[in-house]
């Protein structure tokens, strides 16, 4: 087990380049089994979730070559339709494999996926969408067994604009017979990137980024060489850190419209922000004003994946902020750890009341999930004295070279083995 030792109080200055988006790369890797030709994905982040997805692909029989930050996947010899239980329990996004493995083999078997413990995150929408495409599904003994003779296009209405369900249905529908229409689809930028990737392979997908996506099934897909979009959640994390600590940073690789809801709040907090193409420049004196209310919503609303980090910012902003978490019911585990640092946080169900204090103090805290761990790092960077953020296994799932990038910005952070 590793931990960060952080000496707080330093302002952040400099330029930081974003990794390819974790939430895009994972479904793109899943999609690579849809063709017998080689798929090359550039800008692969060196994070645990990606490594676990590579292990899943290898278990299916895919050949993977790594060259610096790109990967070449050859699934021409893939033979297995079973996704290993030991890996699905570690990686929530293993559920993306359902649609692509069904398309490839007509069968799929996996255990219920794991990942961060931030709520129930049921996959009912995934399964109901696949059933509409003609898939027979049996849930028994902690496993999901799926089989289908021919995937048939269908009109599918999602009860909630789930990102995962939208992507999984797209992956199952690209080679289905006929037309598939997904209504109330998720609108996240990662959905658009998946559409662009599949269309580069010869798929016929349109409408991503809007509420209705139309997929016309094709008989085969070809290989592709593709660079995914930058990670908007990573960019948001560094921007929140700089806003909280004070300083001036520039993020490269993420367009402002992809995190517009966050930038709006940061401007309300008192930050000065300038944007151009895929660059975002933020300047902060570290003396922030609170905003009255933040509610997480599906895109283009405030991202749930930035809620915890923003909560760390609110801990020292002047005034009181009410945060409402509308997507995941147990995403406030970081709050108890913030209290160890002197934060004034009250949790009631899905609502957090955060009253800004003048300063936080260093403490030993435990990272209980991916984004909560990032929030504790931000709080430690702002706190007076030395902090220890313990158990980096969750943080490593989503942030490549986290401490290295923070050091380049001037943070006093080091990683040590416990």
mmCIF file of C-alpha atoms in Angstrom:
data_model
loop_
_atom_site.group_PDB
_atom_site.id
_atom_site.type_symbol
_atom_site.label_atom_id
_atom_site.label_comp_id
_atom_site.label_asym_id
_atom_site.label_seq_id
_atom_site.Cartn_x
_atom_site.Cartn_y
_atom_site.Cartn_z
ATOM 1 C CA UNK A 1 0.000 0.000 0.000
ATOM 2 C CA UNK A 2 1.220 3.525 -0.872
ATOM 3 C CA UNK A 3 0.462 6.935 0.564
ATOM 4 C CA UNK A 4 1.052 10.569 -0.288
ATOM 5 C CA UNK A 5 2.872 12.823 2.139
ATOM 6 C CA UNK A 6 1.821 16.383 1.388
ATOM 7 C CA UNK A 7 3.103 19.641 2.849
ATOM 8 C CA UNK A 8 0.308 22.120 2.329
ATOM 9 C CA UNK A 9 0.353 25.812 1.582
ATOM 10 C CA UNK A 10 2.041 25.996 -1.819
ATOM 11 C CA UNK A 11 0.351 27.845 -4.652
ATOM 12 C CA UNK A 12 0.171 26.109 -8.022
ATOM 13 C CA UNK A 13 1.669 27.503 -11.227
ATOM 14 C CA UNK A 14 2.368 26.050 -14.652
ATOM 15 C CA UNK A 15 1.002 24.020 -17.541
ATOM 16 C CA UNK A 16 -0.393 20.503 -17.241
ATOM 17 C CA UNK A 17 -1.305 18.254 -20.169
ATOM 18 C CA UNK A 18 -4.300 15.967 -19.884
ATOM 19 C CA UNK A 19 -4.283 12.221 -20.420
ATOM 20 C CA UNK A 20 -6.779 10.623 -22.797
ATOM 21 C CA UNK A 21 -10.118 10.352 -21.050
ATOM 22 C CA UNK A 22 -10.436 7.287 -18.834
ATOM 23 C CA UNK A 23 -14.175 7.188 -19.494
ATOM 24 C CA UNK A 24 -13.551 7.117 -23.250
ATOM 25 C CA UNK A 25 -10.571 4.771 -23.422
ATOM 26 C CA UNK A 26 -12.330 1.955 -21.541
ATOM 27 C CA UNK A 27 -15.327 1.617 -23.925
ATOM 28 C CA UNK A 28 -12.992 2.061 -26.919
ATOM 29 C CA UNK A 29 -10.927 -0.871 -25.703
ATOM 30 C CA UNK A 30 -14.118 -2.884 -25.319
ATOM 31 C CA UNK A 31 -15.078 -1.945 -28.890
ATOM 32 C CA UNK A 32 -11.777 -3.256 -30.231
ATOM 33 C CA UNK A 33 -13.136 -6.835 -30.204
ATOM 34 C CA UNK A 34 -15.766 -5.877 -32.786
ATOM 35 C CA UNK A 35 -13.256 -6.270 -35.639
ATOM 36 C CA UNK A 36 -10.699 -8.863 -36.739
ATOM 37 C CA UNK A 37 -8.391 -6.069 -37.849
ATOM 38 C CA UNK A 38 -5.885 -4.239 -35.685
ATOM 39 C CA UNK A 39 -7.071 -1.315 -33.584
ATOM 40 C CA UNK A 40 -4.573 1.333 -32.486
ATOM 41 C CA UNK A 41 -5.504 3.667 -29.650
ATOM 42 C CA UNK A 42 -3.148 6.546 -28.840
ATOM 43 C CA UNK A 43 -2.640 8.485 -25.626
ATOM 44 C CA UNK A 44 -3.433 5.512 -23.384
ATOM 45 C CA UNK A 45 -3.202 6.639 -19.735
ATOM 46 C CA UNK A 46 -1.148 4.441 -17.408
ATOM 47 C CA UNK A 47 -3.897 3.885 -14.852
ATOM 48 C CA UNK A 48 -5.093 0.765 -13.079
ATOM 49 C CA UNK A 49 -8.516 0.642 -14.767
ATOM 50 C CA UNK A 50 -6.893 0.571 -18.201
ATOM 51 C CA UNK A 51 -4.454 -2.142 -17.129
ATOM 52 C CA UNK A 52 -7.380 -4.246 -15.882
ATOM 53 C CA UNK A 53 -9.160 -3.795 -19.217
ATOM 54 C CA UNK A 54 -6.038 -4.996 -21.013
ATOM 55 C CA UNK A 55 -6.033 -8.082 -18.803
ATOM 56 C CA UNK A 56 -9.660 -8.768 -19.701
ATOM 57 C CA UNK A 57 -8.899 -8.472 -23.411
ATOM 58 C CA UNK A 58 -5.929 -10.802 -23.025
ATOM 59 C CA UNK A 59 -8.099 -13.380 -21.254
ATOM 60 C CA UNK A 60 -10.507 -13.261 -24.210
ATOM 61 C CA UNK A 61 -7.615 -14.135 -26.516
ATOM 62 C CA UNK A 62 -6.703 -10.703 -27.873
ATOM 63 C CA UNK A 63 -3.076 -9.859 -28.670
ATOM 64 C CA UNK A 64 -1.942 -6.512 -27.226
ATOM 65 C CA UNK A 65 1.203 -4.580 -28.098
ATOM 66 C CA UNK A 66 2.219 -1.550 -26.060
ATOM 67 C CA UNK A 67 4.344 1.236 -27.529
ATOM 68 C CA UNK A 68 4.925 4.178 -25.216
ATOM 69 C CA UNK A 69 1.457 5.655 -24.694
ATOM 70 C CA UNK A 70 -0.348 3.769 -27.458
ATOM 71 C CA UNK A 71 -1.758 0.242 -27.688
ATOM 72 C CA UNK A 72 -2.388 -2.013 -30.666
ATOM 73 C CA UNK A 73 -5.138 -4.589 -30.114
ATOM 74 C CA UNK A 74 -5.517 -7.599 -32.400
ATOM 75 C CA UNK A 75 -8.650 -9.613 -31.576
ATOM 76 C CA UNK A 76 -8.534 -11.856 -34.669
ATOM 77 C CA UNK A 77 -7.759 -14.877 -32.476
ATOM 78 C CA UNK A 78 -10.167 -14.035 -29.636
ATOM 79 C CA UNK A 79 -12.000 -17.201 -28.584
ATOM 80 C CA UNK A 80 -13.481 -16.709 -25.126
ATOM 81 C CA UNK A 81 -16.860 -15.177 -24.322
ATOM 82 C CA UNK A 82 -16.273 -15.265 -20.559
ATOM 83 C CA UNK A 83 -15.001 -12.172 -18.785
ATOM 84 C CA UNK A 84 -12.860 -13.279 -15.805
ATOM 85 C CA UNK A 85 -14.585 -12.779 -12.422
ATOM 86 C CA UNK A 86 -11.384 -11.683 -10.672
ATOM 87 C CA UNK A 87 -11.136 -8.750 -13.083
ATOM 88 C CA UNK A 88 -14.802 -7.751 -13.276
ATOM 89 C CA UNK A 89 -14.837 -7.338 -9.518
ATOM 90 C CA UNK A 90 -12.030 -4.794 -9.841
ATOM 91 C CA UNK A 91 -13.314 -2.882 -12.839
ATOM 92 C CA UNK A 92 -16.778 -1.396 -13.124
ATOM 93 C CA UNK A 93 -16.294 -0.732 -16.828
ATOM 94 C CA UNK A 94 -15.966 -4.448 -17.535
ATOM 95 C CA UNK A 95 -19.727 -4.265 -18.084
ATOM 96 C CA UNK A 96 -18.963 -2.537 -21.422
ATOM 97 C CA UNK A 97 -17.681 -5.871 -22.635
ATOM 98 C CA UNK A 98 -21.223 -7.295 -22.657
ATOM 99 C CA UNK A 99 -22.333 -5.545 -25.838
ATOM 100 C CA UNK A 100 -19.123 -6.112 -27.786
ATOM 101 C CA UNK A 101 -18.625 -9.740 -26.686
ATOM 102 C CA UNK A 102 -22.258 -10.536 -27.534
ATOM 103 C CA UNK A 103 -21.760 -9.011 -30.967
ATOM 104 C CA UNK A 104 -18.579 -11.022 -31.498
ATOM 105 C CA UNK A 105 -19.590 -14.445 -30.102
ATOM 106 C CA UNK A 106 -23.359 -14.395 -29.599
ATOM 107 C CA UNK A 107 -22.676 -15.228 -25.969
ATOM 108 C CA UNK A 108 -21.239 -13.468 -22.933
ATOM 109 C CA UNK A 109 -20.713 -14.362 -19.294
ATOM 110 C CA UNK A 110 -19.488 -12.108 -16.503
ATOM 111 C CA UNK A 111 -19.873 -11.626 -12.783
ATOM 112 C CA UNK A 112 -21.400 -8.436 -11.448
ATOM 113 C CA UNK A 113 -18.862 -5.616 -11.940
ATOM 114 C CA UNK A 114 -17.054 -3.892 -9.095
ATOM 115 C CA UNK A 115 -15.071 -0.637 -8.896
ATOM 116 C CA UNK A 116 -15.500 2.154 -6.361
ATOM 117 C CA UNK A 117 -18.091 1.712 -3.621
ATOM 118 C CA UNK A 118 -20.069 4.909 -4.295
ATOM 119 C CA UNK A 119 -23.562 3.440 -4.459
ATOM 120 C CA UNK A 120 -25.667 0.666 -5.913
ATOM 121 C CA UNK A 121 -25.070 1.598 -9.578
ATOM 122 C CA UNK A 122 -27.446 -1.090 -10.898
ATOM 123 C CA UNK A 123 -26.965 -2.320 -14.453
ATOM 124 C CA UNK A 124 -30.675 -2.888 -15.069
ATOM 125 C CA UNK A 125 -30.688 -0.315 -17.891
ATOM 126 C CA UNK A 126 -27.861 -2.169 -19.641
ATOM 127 C CA UNK A 127 -29.690 -5.491 -19.408
ATOM 128 C CA UNK A 128 -33.118 -4.184 -20.404
ATOM 129 C CA UNK A 129 -31.591 -2.508 -23.464
ATOM 130 C CA UNK A 130 -29.854 -5.725 -24.490
ATOM 131 C CA UNK A 131 -33.093 -7.663 -24.034
ATOM 132 C CA UNK A 132 -34.757 -5.259 -26.464
ATOM 133 C CA UNK A 133 -32.088 -6.271 -28.991
ATOM 134 C CA UNK A 134 -33.097 -9.908 -28.612
ATOM 135 C CA UNK A 135 -30.621 -11.063 -25.976
ATOM 136 C CA UNK A 136 -31.667 -13.803 -23.563
ATOM 137 C CA UNK A 137 -30.279 -13.008 -20.106
ATOM 138 C CA UNK A 138 -30.097 -15.213 -17.017
ATOM 139 C CA UNK A 139 -28.923 -13.722 -13.709
ATOM 140 C CA UNK A 140 -27.894 -16.426 -11.281
ATOM 141 C CA UNK A 141 -25.283 -17.009 -8.586
ATOM 142 C CA UNK A 142 -23.684 -13.589 -9.007
ATOM 143 C CA UNK A 143 -23.207 -14.092 -12.754
ATOM 144 C CA UNK A 144 -24.872 -12.659 -15.847
ATOM 145 C CA UNK A 145 -25.291 -15.163 -18.691
ATOM 146 C CA UNK A 146 -26.246 -13.730 -22.086
ATOM 147 C CA UNK A 147 -26.856 -15.382 -25.428
ATOM 148 C CA UNK A 148 -28.404 -14.423 -28.745
ATOM 149 C CA UNK A 149 -28.716 -15.959 -32.193
ATOM 150 C CA UNK A 150 -29.095 -12.665 -34.052
ATOM 151 C CA UNK A 151 -29.025 -9.172 -32.600
ATOM 152 C CA UNK A 152 -32.024 -7.292 -33.984
ATOM 153 C CA UNK A 153 -32.341 -3.504 -34.032
ATOM 154 C CA UNK A 154 -34.970 -2.000 -31.733
ATOM 155 C CA UNK A 155 -36.417 1.237 -30.430
ATOM 156 C CA UNK A 156 -35.086 1.630 -26.863
ATOM 157 C CA UNK A 157 -36.212 4.199 -24.327
ATOM 158 C CA UNK A 158 -33.899 4.638 -21.337
ATOM 159 C CA UNK A 159 -35.578 5.508 -18.041
ATOM 160 C CA UNK A 160 -32.460 7.521 -17.160
ATOM 161 C CA UNK A 161 -29.714 8.883 -19.463
ATOM 162 C CA UNK A 162 -27.100 6.400 -18.243
ATOM 163 C CA UNK A 163 -23.677 6.773 -19.861
ATOM 164 C CA UNK A 164 -22.801 3.115 -19.440
ATOM 165 C CA UNK A 165 -26.113 1.810 -20.724
ATOM 166 C CA UNK A 166 -26.020 4.142 -23.730
ATOM 167 C CA UNK A 167 -22.505 3.008 -24.653
ATOM 168 C CA UNK A 168 -23.250 -0.675 -24.085
ATOM 169 C CA UNK A 169 -26.346 -0.583 -26.301
ATOM 170 C CA UNK A 170 -24.373 1.200 -29.033
ATOM 171 C CA UNK A 171 -21.692 -1.504 -28.893
ATOM 172 C CA UNK A 172 -24.338 -4.222 -29.189
ATOM 173 C CA UNK A 173 -26.248 -2.461 -31.989
ATOM 174 C CA UNK A 174 -23.458 -1.522 -34.433
ATOM 175 C CA UNK A 175 -23.649 -4.929 -36.171
ATOM 176 C CA UNK A 176 -27.276 -5.777 -35.330
ATOM 177 C CA UNK A 177 -29.748 -6.357 -38.134
ATOM 178 C CA UNK A 178 -31.709 -3.206 -38.927
ATOM 179 C CA UNK A 179 -32.058 0.097 -37.137
ATOM 180 C CA UNK A 180 -31.634 0.804 -33.416
ATOM 181 C CA UNK A 181 -32.856 4.030 -31.842
ATOM 182 C CA UNK A 182 -31.810 4.989 -28.288
ATOM 183 C CA UNK A 183 -34.063 7.624 -26.746
ATOM 184 C CA UNK A 184 -33.200 9.646 -23.641
ATOM 185 C CA UNK A 185 -29.571 8.746 -24.379
ATOM 186 C CA UNK A 186 -26.694 10.149 -22.330
ATOM 187 C CA UNK A 187 -25.129 13.275 -23.896
ATOM 188 C CA UNK A 188 -21.612 13.135 -22.447
ATOM 189 C CA UNK A 189 -18.616 14.012 -24.669
ATOM 190 C CA UNK A 190 -17.380 10.449 -24.221
ATOM 191 C CA UNK A 191 -20.480 9.222 -26.097
ATOM 192 C CA UNK A 192 -19.552 11.445 -29.043
ATOM 193 C CA UNK A 193 -16.017 10.084 -28.976
ATOM 194 C CA UNK A 194 -17.281 6.498 -29.027
ATOM 195 C CA UNK A 195 -19.504 7.356 -32.005
ATOM 196 C CA UNK A 196 -16.551 8.910 -33.860
ATOM 197 C CA UNK A 197 -14.357 5.898 -33.116
ATOM 198 C CA UNK A 198 -16.954 3.401 -34.330
ATOM 199 C CA UNK A 199 -17.745 5.419 -37.448
ATOM 200 C CA UNK A 200 -14.027 5.480 -38.272
ATOM 201 C CA UNK A 201 -14.277 1.667 -38.158
ATOM 202 C CA UNK A 202 -17.144 1.725 -40.646
ATOM 203 C CA UNK A 203 -20.145 1.852 -38.297
ATOM 204 C CA UNK A 204 -23.189 4.033 -38.976
ATOM 205 C CA UNK A 205 -23.972 5.885 -35.754
ATOM 206 C CA UNK A 206 -25.438 9.373 -35.576
ATOM 207 C CA UNK A 207 -26.941 11.678 -32.972
ATOM 208 C CA UNK A 208 -24.381 11.313 -30.144
ATOM 209 C CA UNK A 209 -24.368 14.387 -27.945
ATOM 210 C CA UNK A 210 -28.145 14.659 -28.270
ATOM 211 C CA UNK A 211 -30.981 12.795 -26.627
ATOM 212 C CA UNK A 212 -31.617 10.419 -29.550
ATOM 213 C CA UNK A 213 -28.959 8.182 -31.099
ATOM 214 C CA UNK A 214 -29.589 6.165 -34.253
ATOM 215 C CA UNK A 215 -27.496 3.115 -35.158
ATOM 216 C CA UNK A 216 -27.804 1.413 -38.533
ATOM 217 C CA UNK A 217 -26.291 -2.047 -38.261
ATOM 218 C CA UNK A 218 -23.406 -2.984 -40.585
ATOM 219 C CA UNK A 219 -21.972 -6.392 -41.433
ATOM 220 C CA UNK A 220 -18.345 -5.733 -40.589
ATOM 221 C CA UNK A 221 -16.030 -3.205 -39.013
ATOM 222 C CA UNK A 222 -12.418 -2.436 -39.943
ATOM 223 C CA UNK A 223 -9.367 -1.484 -37.939
ATOM 224 C CA UNK A 224 -8.680 2.094 -36.887
ATOM 225 C CA UNK A 225 -5.916 4.391 -35.607
ATOM 226 C CA UNK A 226 -7.497 6.756 -33.081
ATOM 227 C CA UNK A 227 -6.637 9.441 -30.525
ATOM 228 C CA UNK A 228 -9.361 9.828 -27.851
ATOM 229 C CA UNK A 229 -10.409 13.134 -26.328
ATOM 230 C CA UNK A 230 -8.668 14.519 -23.240
ATOM 231 C CA UNK A 231 -9.906 13.702 -19.756
ATOM 232 C CA UNK A 232 -12.298 16.452 -18.651
ATOM 233 C CA UNK A 233 -12.469 15.060 -15.091
ATOM 234 C CA UNK A 234 -8.694 15.142 -14.771
ATOM 235 C CA UNK A 235 -8.689 18.727 -16.073
ATOM 236 C CA UNK A 236 -11.419 19.675 -13.614
ATOM 237 C CA UNK A 237 -9.444 18.159 -10.748
ATOM 238 C CA UNK A 238 -6.348 20.280 -11.477
ATOM 239 C CA UNK A 239 -8.429 23.416 -12.008
ATOM 240 C CA UNK A 240 -10.183 22.900 -8.675
ATOM 241 C CA UNK A 241 -6.813 22.322 -6.995
ATOM 242 C CA UNK A 242 -5.422 25.586 -8.365
ATOM 243 C CA UNK A 243 -8.608 27.458 -7.452
ATOM 244 C CA UNK A 244 -8.396 26.112 -3.887
ATOM 245 C CA UNK A 245 -4.670 26.679 -3.333
ATOM 246 C CA UNK A 246 -4.307 29.857 -5.357
ATOM 247 C CA UNK A 247 -1.980 30.405 -8.301
ATOM 248 C CA UNK A 248 -2.302 30.236 -12.067
ATOM 249 C CA UNK A 249 -2.382 27.091 -14.197
ATOM 250 C CA UNK A 250 -3.157 26.133 -17.764
ATOM 251 C CA UNK A 251 -4.663 22.791 -18.718
ATOM 252 C CA UNK A 252 -4.072 21.446 -22.242
ATOM 253 C CA UNK A 253 -6.195 18.901 -24.055
ATOM 254 C CA UNK A 254 -9.763 19.573 -22.867
ATOM 255 C CA UNK A 255 -12.218 22.008 -24.409
ATOM 256 C CA UNK A 256 -14.059 24.414 -22.123
ATOM 257 C CA UNK A 257 -17.523 23.334 -23.305
ATOM 258 C CA UNK A 258 -16.862 19.855 -21.927
ATOM 259 C CA UNK A 259 -16.607 21.181 -18.360
ATOM 260 C CA UNK A 260 -18.666 24.361 -18.722
ATOM 261 C CA UNK A 261 -20.723 23.666 -15.586
ATOM 262 C CA UNK A 262 -17.585 23.541 -13.433
ATOM 263 C CA UNK A 263 -16.060 26.640 -15.017
ATOM 264 C CA UNK A 264 -19.286 28.542 -14.330
ATOM 265 C CA UNK A 265 -19.067 27.663 -10.617
ATOM 266 C CA UNK A 266 -15.367 28.521 -10.412
ATOM 267 C CA UNK A 267 -16.055 31.939 -11.891
ATOM 268 C CA UNK A 268 -18.759 32.432 -9.260
ATOM 269 C CA UNK A 269 -16.170 31.446 -6.638
ATOM 270 C CA UNK A 270 -14.026 34.369 -7.815
ATOM 271 C CA UNK A 271 -11.574 32.700 -10.200
ATOM 272 C CA UNK A 272 -10.528 34.348 -13.450
ATOM 273 C CA UNK A 273 -10.743 31.943 -16.379
ATOM 274 C CA UNK A 274 -9.736 32.284 -20.027
ATOM 275 C CA UNK A 275 -10.253 29.610 -22.662
ATOM 276 C CA UNK A 276 -9.027 29.019 -26.215
ATOM 277 C CA UNK A 277 -9.477 25.819 -28.207
ATOM 278 C CA UNK A 278 -8.370 23.007 -25.859
ATOM 279 C CA UNK A 279 -6.630 25.278 -23.334
ATOM 280 C CA UNK A 280 -8.084 26.558 -20.085
ATOM 281 C CA UNK A 281 -6.217 29.141 -17.989
ATOM 282 C CA UNK A 282 -7.323 29.705 -14.384
ATOM 283 C CA UNK A 283 -6.061 32.323 -11.961
ATOM 284 C CA UNK A 284 -7.024 32.357 -8.284
ATOM 285 C CA UNK A 285 -5.867 34.217 -5.192
ATOM 286 C CA UNK A 286 -7.071 31.315 -3.031
ATOM 287 C CA UNK A 287 -9.619 33.508 -1.225
ATOM 288 C CA UNK A 288 -12.804 32.083 -2.683
ATOM 289 C CA UNK A 289 -16.457 32.952 -2.167
ATOM 290 C CA UNK A 290 -18.877 30.082 -1.732
ATOM 291 C CA UNK A 291 -21.773 29.463 -4.103
ATOM 292 C CA UNK A 292 -25.169 28.692 -2.566
ATOM 293 C CA UNK A 293 -25.998 25.454 -4.386
ATOM 294 C CA UNK A 294 -24.335 22.755 -6.504
ATOM 295 C CA UNK A 295 -26.357 19.832 -7.865
ATOM 296 C CA UNK A 296 -24.821 16.970 -9.796
ATOM 297 C CA UNK A 297 -26.624 16.156 -13.021
ATOM 298 C CA UNK A 298 -26.075 14.206 -16.231
ATOM 299 C CA UNK A 299 -24.119 16.169 -18.850
ATOM 300 C CA UNK A 300 -24.196 19.093 -19.456
ATOM 301 C CA UNK A 301 -24.896 19.514 -15.744
ATOM 302 C CA UNK A 302 -22.307 19.503 -12.962
ATOM 303 C CA UNK A 303 -20.393 16.185 -13.128
ATOM 304 C CA UNK A 304 -20.779 13.742 -10.258
ATOM 305 C CA UNK A 305 -17.117 12.822 -10.858
ATOM 306 C CA UNK A 306 -16.107 16.339 -9.749
ATOM 307 C CA UNK A 307 -18.459 16.619 -6.787
ATOM 308 C CA UNK A 308 -15.960 15.433 -4.163
ATOM 309 C CA UNK A 309 -13.129 17.626 -5.458
ATOM 310 C CA UNK A 310 -15.439 20.636 -5.466
ATOM 311 C CA UNK A 311 -16.495 19.747 -1.932
ATOM 312 C CA UNK A 312 -12.839 20.086 -0.894
ATOM 313 C CA UNK A 313 -12.790 23.562 -2.457
ATOM 314 C CA UNK A 314 -15.924 24.568 -0.543
ATOM 315 C CA UNK A 315 -14.274 23.594 2.754
ATOM 316 C CA UNK A 316 -12.277 26.857 2.818
ATOM 317 C CA UNK A 317 -14.514 29.117 0.702
ATOM 318 C CA UNK A 318 -16.145 32.020 2.534
ATOM 319 C CA UNK A 319 -19.791 31.171 3.256
ATOM 320 C CA UNK A 320 -21.935 28.048 3.019
ATOM 321 C CA UNK A 321 -22.485 25.711 0.067
ATOM 322 C CA UNK A 322 -25.221 23.129 -0.294
ATOM 323 C CA UNK A 323 -24.187 20.174 -2.478
ATOM 324 C CA UNK A 324 -26.853 17.768 -3.719
ATOM 325 C CA UNK A 325 -25.663 14.442 -5.155
ATOM 326 C CA UNK A 326 -28.353 13.240 -7.536
ATOM 327 C CA UNK A 327 -26.542 10.299 -9.142
ATOM 328 C CA UNK A 328 -24.777 8.143 -6.519
ATOM 329 C CA UNK A 329 -26.108 7.757 -3.010
ATOM 330 C CA UNK A 330 -22.877 7.045 -1.107
ATOM 331 C CA UNK A 331 -20.461 9.513 -2.644
ATOM 332 C CA UNK A 332 -19.789 11.434 0.561
ATOM 333 C CA UNK A 333 -17.320 9.084 2.231
ATOM 334 C CA UNK A 334 -14.657 11.743 1.790
ATOM 335 C CA UNK A 335 -16.606 14.095 4.097
ATOM 336 C CA UNK A 336 -15.639 12.268 7.297
ATOM 337 C CA UNK A 337 -11.988 12.481 6.275
ATOM 338 C CA UNK A 338 -12.313 16.207 5.515
ATOM 339 C CA UNK A 339 -13.585 16.681 9.060
ATOM 340 C CA UNK A 340 -10.294 15.246 10.349
ATOM 341 C CA UNK A 341 -8.652 18.219 8.693
ATOM 342 C CA UNK A 342 -10.996 20.692 10.368
ATOM 343 C CA UNK A 343 -13.693 21.040 7.716
ATOM 344 C CA UNK A 344 -17.268 21.849 8.765
ATOM 345 C CA UNK A 345 -19.382 19.352 6.811
ATOM 346 C CA UNK A 346 -22.831 17.991 7.593
ATOM 347 C CA UNK A 347 -24.267 15.123 5.556
ATOM 348 C CA UNK A 348 -27.983 14.405 5.318
ATOM 349 C CA UNK A 349 -28.890 11.660 2.867
ATOM 350 C CA UNK A 350 -27.749 12.931 -0.556
ATOM 351 C CA UNK A 351 -27.059 16.479 0.646
ATOM 352 C CA UNK A 352 -23.872 17.985 2.064
ATOM 353 C CA UNK A 353 -23.854 21.306 3.889
ATOM 354 C CA UNK A 354 -20.305 22.702 3.803
ATOM 355 C CA UNK A 355 -19.550 25.810 5.849
ATOM 356 C CA UNK A 356 -16.229 27.283 4.838
ATOM 357 C CA UNK A 357 -13.566 27.539 7.543
ATOM 358 C CA UNK A 358 -10.593 29.890 7.560
ATOM 359 C CA UNK A 359 -8.047 27.089 7.329
ATOM 360 C CA UNK A 360 -7.613 23.326 7.316
ATOM 361 C CA UNK A 361 -4.874 21.533 9.214
ATOM 362 C CA UNK A 362 -2.788 18.565 8.218
ATOM 363 C CA UNK A 363 -4.031 15.104 9.179
ATOM 364 C CA UNK A 364 -3.877 11.422 8.289
ATOM 365 C CA UNK A 365 -6.801 10.571 6.003
ATOM 366 C CA UNK A 366 -7.833 7.528 3.981
ATOM 367 C CA UNK A 367 -8.855 7.606 0.315
ATOM 368 C CA UNK A 368 -12.012 5.489 0.151
ATOM 369 C CA UNK A 369 -12.756 5.905 -3.560
ATOM 370 C CA UNK A 370 -11.267 7.425 -6.712
ATOM 371 C CA UNK A 371 -12.700 10.955 -6.740
ATOM 372 C CA UNK A 372 -12.887 11.161 -2.953
ATOM 373 C CA UNK A 373 -9.171 10.397 -2.868
ATOM 374 C CA UNK A 374 -8.496 13.266 -5.279
ATOM 375 C CA UNK A 375 -10.587 15.540 -3.041
ATOM 376 C CA UNK A 376 -8.443 14.666 -0.017
ATOM 377 C CA UNK A 377 -5.285 15.439 -1.988
ATOM 378 C CA UNK A 378 -6.708 18.873 -2.852
ATOM 379 C CA UNK A 379 -7.634 19.509 0.786
ATOM 380 C CA UNK A 380 -4.141 18.454 1.901
ATOM 381 C CA UNK A 381 -2.559 20.829 -0.618
ATOM 382 C CA UNK A 382 -4.542 23.690 0.948
ATOM 383 C CA UNK A 383 -4.099 22.654 4.609
ATOM 384 C CA UNK A 384 -1.520 24.049 6.994
ATOM 385 C CA UNK A 385 1.147 21.525 7.949
ATOM 386 C CA UNK A 386 1.702 17.990 6.735
ATOM 387 C CA UNK A 387 -0.951 15.493 5.689
ATOM 388 C CA UNK A 388 -0.892 11.824 4.752
ATOM 389 C CA UNK A 389 -3.366 10.488 2.200
ATOM 390 C CA UNK A 390 -3.374 6.738 2.741
ATOM 391 C CA UNK A 391 -4.280 3.949 0.275
ATOM 392 C CA UNK A 392 -3.710 5.206 -3.261
ATOM 393 C CA UNK A 393 -5.160 2.119 -4.954
ATOM 394 C CA UNK A 394 -8.372 3.998 -5.789
ATOM 395 C CA UNK A 395 -6.598 7.178 -6.931
ATOM 396 C CA UNK A 396 -4.399 5.109 -9.249
ATOM 397 C CA UNK A 397 -7.531 3.912 -11.043
ATOM 398 C CA UNK A 398 -8.079 7.296 -12.648
ATOM 399 C CA UNK A 399 -5.019 9.570 -12.453
ATOM 400 C CA UNK A 400 -1.767 8.888 -14.306
ATOM 401 C CA UNK A 401 1.402 10.438 -12.835
ATOM 402 C CA UNK A 402 -0.702 12.386 -10.343
ATOM 403 C CA UNK A 403 2.084 13.318 -7.933
ATOM 404 C CA UNK A 404 4.508 14.066 -10.809
ATOM 405 C CA UNK A 405 2.085 16.520 -12.434
ATOM 406 C CA UNK A 406 1.328 18.166 -9.090
ATOM 407 C CA UNK A 407 5.044 18.553 -8.392
ATOM 408 C CA UNK A 408 5.511 20.255 -11.765
ATOM 409 C CA UNK A 409 2.891 22.775 -10.646
ATOM 410 C CA UNK A 410 4.797 23.430 -7.413
ATOM 411 C CA UNK A 411 3.010 21.155 -4.966
ATOM 412 C CA UNK A 412 5.042 19.556 -2.185
ATOM 413 C CA UNK A 413 3.965 15.946 -2.486
ATOM 414 C CA UNK A 414 5.791 12.647 -2.425
ATOM 415 C CA UNK A 415 4.699 9.048 -2.676
ATOM 416 C CA UNK A 416 6.001 6.449 -0.242
ATOM 417 C CA UNK A 417 5.378 2.777 0.376
ATOM 418 C CA UNK A 418 3.745 1.947 3.712
#
